[in-house]
């Protein structure tokens, strides 16, 4: 277990893995959505990432963890930056658990393979069936581990070029201060329509 | 004599109704509205539809800019405005706060700027709004106009 952790830490240091799943949403406003979406896609490719999905007002890209900060700074230069939201999910426990299970099953597989050598004809069939099951389990675990490693290797960055929630703000406030309660964009716009 | 005094007082009150305790000018490239004499709000508009208005309210209960800035920011955040920037601003040697927000309006996204400046027993309130990218182009002119208001 300790060896697994040391190996993971070394790999993380070498490849810049986060051991965390990072999801980031950036809000920017630009003059030309199409041009900006192309720029974001191109930049993602340049840093070894790729786009996952794209629409007229949004793009979702996968960025290698080590280039995440630089990519975020790049996005901010493309237009009016409104803000970002970041969430992380610690994957260390899951990764260690999967690695340990793969290790244990691989050891068991070796044991079964040793037993196969000295087994009689009846036992060979039973051992063979167990080996097949074990190989399938090992492949499943490796697949799940690979997915976790991919999640920790790439940050998911969503760039919104428009508010997706179109609900207008609450027009009237409920503070103890009348003039503050009356401050709202809707009334300001209406005030000009009456001129 | 009393009747004459009363009459003069009445005339003075009527004349004062339309007066503001601040003097505002339209931002560069904006056109100023010709407001009726009884209205105390300054209004201006740009050819692209950017809006600019200024008015004052009583500073009551009396409080400093830090108090009002916090009250205003909380109200706007709770209402659902996205706070993009919060800065201090100087208007005629009086310290104020400028809040820049973003919000959807119909199919467009808008910037909504509100500046508040306590002075004497009043609070100057300046609002400006328009489509996000359009307002960005005039943002400097708007800030300059706010800073140029005489209190």
XYZ file of C-alpha atoms in Angstrom:
346
model
C 0.000 0.000 0.000
C 2.819 2.374 0.956
C 4.716 1.427 -2.200
C 1.594 2.161 -4.265
C 1.298 5.618 -2.679
C 4.982 6.399 -3.274
C 4.682 5.322 -6.903
C 1.544 7.444 -7.361
C 3.244 10.495 -5.839
C 6.269 10.047 -8.102
C 4.085 9.669 -11.176
C 2.098 12.750 -10.122
C 5.281 14.774 -9.729
C 6.629 13.542 -13.056
C 3.515 14.039 -15.146
C 1.806 16.801 -13.177
C -1.215 14.685 -12.293
C -3.587 16.382 -9.884
C -4.956 13.214 -8.246
C -8.044 15.372 -8.321
C -10.766 15.785 -10.862
C -10.915 19.484 -11.742
C -13.984 21.085 -13.295
C -13.899 24.752 -14.124
C -16.493 27.045 -15.711
C -15.410 30.408 -17.097
C -17.765 33.219 -18.102
C -16.546 35.610 -20.793
C -18.254 37.902 -23.278
C -16.761 38.489 -26.711
C -17.624 40.317 -29.919
C -17.565 37.279 -32.172
C -18.546 33.924 -30.679
C -17.461 31.839 -33.691
C -13.963 33.330 -33.752
C -13.547 32.862 -30.010
C -14.779 29.261 -30.081
C -12.189 28.500 -32.778
C -9.449 30.170 -30.760
C -10.364 28.177 -27.653
C -10.451 24.901 -29.583
C -7.105 25.632 -31.248
C -5.442 26.575 -27.963
C -6.732 23.416 -26.303
C -5.165 21.326 -29.074
C -1.888 23.244 -28.846
C -1.479 22.359 -25.163
C -2.270 18.707 -25.709
C -5.975 18.839 -24.924
C -9.113 18.491 -27.006
C -12.680 19.761 -27.231
C -15.414 17.580 -25.809
C -18.474 19.488 -26.978
C -19.288 22.767 -28.660
C -22.384 24.898 -29.311
C -23.009 28.493 -30.470
C -22.417 29.918 -26.996
C -20.362 27.319 -25.180
C -17.381 25.029 -25.525
C -16.200 22.254 -23.203
C -12.531 21.337 -23.464
C -10.220 18.878 -21.747
C -6.902 20.458 -20.770
C -3.848 18.599 -19.381
C -3.604 19.463 -15.715
C -0.136 20.984 -16.048
C -1.473 23.527 -18.605
C -4.713 24.299 -16.741
C -3.648 27.586 -15.106
C -2.103 28.928 -18.303
C -5.214 28.014 -20.302
C -7.474 29.826 -17.828
C -5.273 32.939 -18.092
C -5.447 32.691 -21.880
C -9.264 32.510 -21.838
C -9.406 35.710 -19.765
C -7.537 37.607 -22.479
C -10.120 36.839 -25.178
C -12.911 39.106 -23.966
C -14.685 40.625 -20.983
C -14.012 38.193 -18.136
C -17.013 37.862 -15.798
C -15.842 35.177 -13.421
C -15.090 31.494 -12.842
C -16.257 28.587 -10.744
C -13.947 25.690 -9.884
C -14.748 22.408 -8.192
C -12.390 19.578 -7.364
C -12.987 15.978 -6.456
C -10.166 14.126 -4.702
C -9.560 10.887 -6.581
C -6.636 9.625 -4.518
C -8.626 7.165 -2.435
C -10.386 5.752 -5.485
C -7.127 5.426 -7.411
C -5.343 3.723 -4.533
C -8.288 1.372 -3.972
C -8.345 0.354 -7.653
C -4.558 -0.039 -7.828
C -4.617 -2.258 -4.737
C -7.431 -4.411 -6.178
C -5.594 -4.815 -9.509
C -2.411 -5.765 -7.633
C -4.209 -8.310 -5.477
C -6.054 -9.885 -8.430
C -2.844 -10.079 -10.489
C -1.113 -11.898 -7.621
C -4.070 -14.293 -7.370
C -3.870 -14.857 -11.129
C -0.197 -15.849 -10.822
C -1.114 -18.273 -8.030
C -3.831 -19.843 -10.187
C -1.405 -20.133 -13.099
C 1.085 -21.963 -10.822
C -1.696 -24.314 -9.660
C -2.586 -24.996 -13.338
C 0.879 -26.452 -13.951
C 0.467 -29.231 -11.408
C -3.326 -29.747 -11.686
C -5.030 -32.962 -12.887
C -7.423 -32.935 -15.865
C -10.522 -32.375 -13.690
C -9.034 -29.514 -11.723
C -7.611 -27.816 -14.835
C -11.128 -26.995 -16.093
C -12.182 -25.491 -12.762
C -8.952 -23.495 -12.414
C -9.226 -22.382 -16.043
C -12.739 -21.029 -15.419
C -11.528 -19.120 -12.362
C -8.635 -17.700 -14.374
C -11.029 -16.436 -17.070
C -13.216 -14.755 -14.409
C -10.179 -13.216 -12.785
C -8.793 -11.897 -16.075
C -12.176 -10.261 -16.802
C -12.221 -8.666 -13.333
C -8.665 -7.405 -13.778
C -9.566 -5.853 -17.173
C -12.634 -4.187 -15.618
C -10.609 -2.764 -12.754
C -7.877 -1.564 -15.116
C -10.522 0.099 -17.284
C -12.004 1.909 -14.282
C -8.506 2.859 -13.092
C -7.623 4.164 -16.546
C -10.740 6.332 -16.497
C -9.806 7.748 -13.087
C -6.272 8.440 -14.246
C -7.644 10.239 -17.295
C -9.933 12.341 -15.097
C -6.990 13.302 -12.922
C -4.767 13.987 -15.922
C -7.185 16.378 -17.669
C -9.167 19.289 -16.266
C -12.629 19.844 -17.746
C -12.992 23.491 -18.696
C -16.353 24.901 -19.793
C -16.337 28.350 -21.335
C -19.721 30.111 -21.454
C -20.136 32.998 -23.865
C -23.662 33.787 -22.683
C -25.735 33.358 -19.514
C -27.498 30.018 -19.820
C -29.875 30.735 -16.986
C -32.042 33.525 -18.484
C -34.021 34.270 -15.297
C -33.936 38.042 -14.661
C -32.846 39.284 -11.231
C -35.461 39.917 -8.541
C -36.749 43.459 -9.244
C -37.590 44.614 -5.715
C -35.304 44.181 -2.745
C -36.371 43.431 0.808
C -33.756 45.409 2.745
C -34.754 48.073 5.287
C -33.609 50.760 2.820
C -36.147 51.997 0.257
C -33.783 53.430 -2.346
C -31.675 50.254 -2.326
C -34.796 48.093 -2.764
C -35.748 50.162 -5.808
C -32.369 49.819 -7.534
C -32.883 47.523 -10.483
C -32.045 47.371 -14.150
C -35.587 46.639 -15.283
C -36.993 49.834 -13.785
C -34.086 51.843 -15.143
C -34.811 50.621 -18.674
C -38.565 51.247 -18.222
C -37.797 54.779 -17.012
C -36.211 55.577 -20.356
C -39.091 54.131 -22.349
C -41.408 56.709 -20.830
C -39.296 59.690 -21.928
C -47.521 91.827 4.039
C -47.997 88.282 5.280
C -49.832 87.383 2.123
C -47.000 88.751 -0.016
C -44.428 86.807 2.031
C -46.477 83.650 1.739
C -46.800 84.145 -2.004
C -43.043 84.681 -2.386
C -42.351 81.550 -0.325
C -44.726 79.591 -2.520
C -42.960 80.781 -5.694
C -39.555 79.908 -4.181
C -40.735 76.362 -3.267
C -42.104 75.768 -6.738
C -38.828 76.962 -8.298
C -36.752 74.733 -5.995
C -38.699 71.549 -6.813
C -36.856 71.098 -10.104
C -33.395 71.835 -8.638
C -30.814 69.168 -8.003
C -27.921 69.406 -5.582
C -25.555 68.033 -8.211
C -24.569 69.041 -11.736
C -24.160 66.212 -14.227
C -23.089 66.123 -17.855
C -23.753 63.426 -20.405
C -20.864 61.024 -21.162
C -19.026 61.616 -24.446
C -21.187 60.648 -27.469
C -24.349 60.566 -25.339
C -27.323 62.911 -25.840
C -28.884 64.553 -22.810
C -32.646 64.398 -22.283
C -34.476 67.679 -21.871
C -36.204 66.907 -18.586
C -39.420 68.671 -17.410
C -38.695 71.337 -14.764
C -40.223 69.292 -11.929
C -38.074 66.201 -12.519
C -34.767 65.883 -10.680
C -33.230 62.953 -12.544
C -30.518 63.564 -15.111
C -30.812 61.273 -18.144
C -28.739 60.647 -21.237
C -28.626 58.024 -23.985
C -26.134 56.949 -26.650
C -26.919 56.176 -30.310
C -26.419 52.423 -29.553
C -28.991 52.589 -26.745
C -26.664 52.815 -23.726
C -28.461 54.432 -20.796
C -27.111 56.881 -18.200
C -28.996 58.488 -15.327
C -28.196 60.328 -12.104
C -30.362 61.300 -9.138
C -29.984 61.777 -5.419
C -31.758 60.467 -2.335
C -31.616 61.425 1.333
C -28.812 59.816 3.285
C -31.198 58.395 5.833
C -30.452 56.705 8.171
C -27.193 58.656 7.978
C -24.302 56.283 7.157
C -20.918 56.297 5.459
C -19.961 54.858 2.086
C -18.733 51.552 3.539
C -22.165 50.930 5.070
C -24.081 51.771 1.881
C -21.637 49.888 -0.355
C -22.105 46.722 1.672
C -25.894 47.121 1.796
C -26.071 47.685 -1.959
C -23.717 44.814 -2.864
C -25.655 42.370 -0.692
C -28.969 43.460 -2.196
C -27.716 43.087 -5.780
C -26.039 39.710 -5.116
C -29.176 38.355 -3.441
C -31.281 39.623 -6.356
C -29.233 37.480 -8.776
C -26.899 40.011 -10.412
C -23.412 38.708 -11.205
C -20.950 41.109 -9.567
C -18.165 41.644 -12.083
C -16.259 44.421 -10.350
C -16.442 46.541 -7.207
C -14.244 49.648 -7.096
C -14.029 52.879 -5.190
C -14.537 56.072 -7.168
C -13.889 59.749 -6.376
C -16.563 62.232 -7.375
C -15.793 65.881 -6.641
C -13.593 64.949 -3.643
C -16.243 62.623 -2.254
C -15.542 58.906 -1.934
C -18.012 56.581 -3.607
C -18.405 52.976 -4.716
C -18.890 51.731 -8.234
C -20.495 48.329 -8.728
C -20.378 46.696 -12.138
C -22.784 43.809 -12.702
C -23.860 41.503 -15.508
C -27.262 39.980 -16.095
C -29.397 38.552 -18.916
C -32.009 40.898 -20.399
C -34.211 39.198 -22.947
C -31.928 37.499 -25.455
C -28.968 39.790 -24.679
C -26.527 40.002 -21.786
C -26.286 43.423 -20.150
C -23.823 45.318 -18.000
C -25.445 47.346 -15.209
C -23.239 49.912 -13.485
C -24.299 51.623 -10.266
C -22.187 54.274 -8.526
C -23.168 55.694 -5.123
C -21.560 58.725 -3.491
C -22.648 60.111 -0.105
C -22.265 63.914 0.064
C -23.712 66.401 2.552
C -27.016 64.819 3.645
C -27.621 63.065 0.368
C -26.464 60.139 -1.700
C -25.768 60.554 -5.401
C -26.846 57.514 -7.412
C -25.617 57.083 -10.966
C -26.779 54.204 -13.131
C -25.630 53.120 -16.551
C -26.675 50.080 -18.556
C -26.461 48.476 -21.966
C -25.503 45.388 -23.928
C -22.238 44.038 -22.500
C -19.936 44.425 -25.491
C -21.462 47.760 -26.520
C -21.080 49.246 -23.051
C -17.461 48.087 -22.822
C -16.591 50.386 -25.708
C -18.036 53.411 -23.843
C -17.071 52.347 -20.346
C -14.249 54.851 -19.985
C -16.484 57.731 -21.116
C -19.157 56.674 -18.607
C -16.675 56.492 -15.709
C -15.266 59.872 -16.713
C -18.761 61.393 -16.730
C -19.452 60.012 -13.247
C -16.163 61.389 -11.928
C -16.986 64.764 -13.507
C -20.266 65.265 -11.640
C -20.197 68.389 -9.464
C -21.596 67.998 -5.965
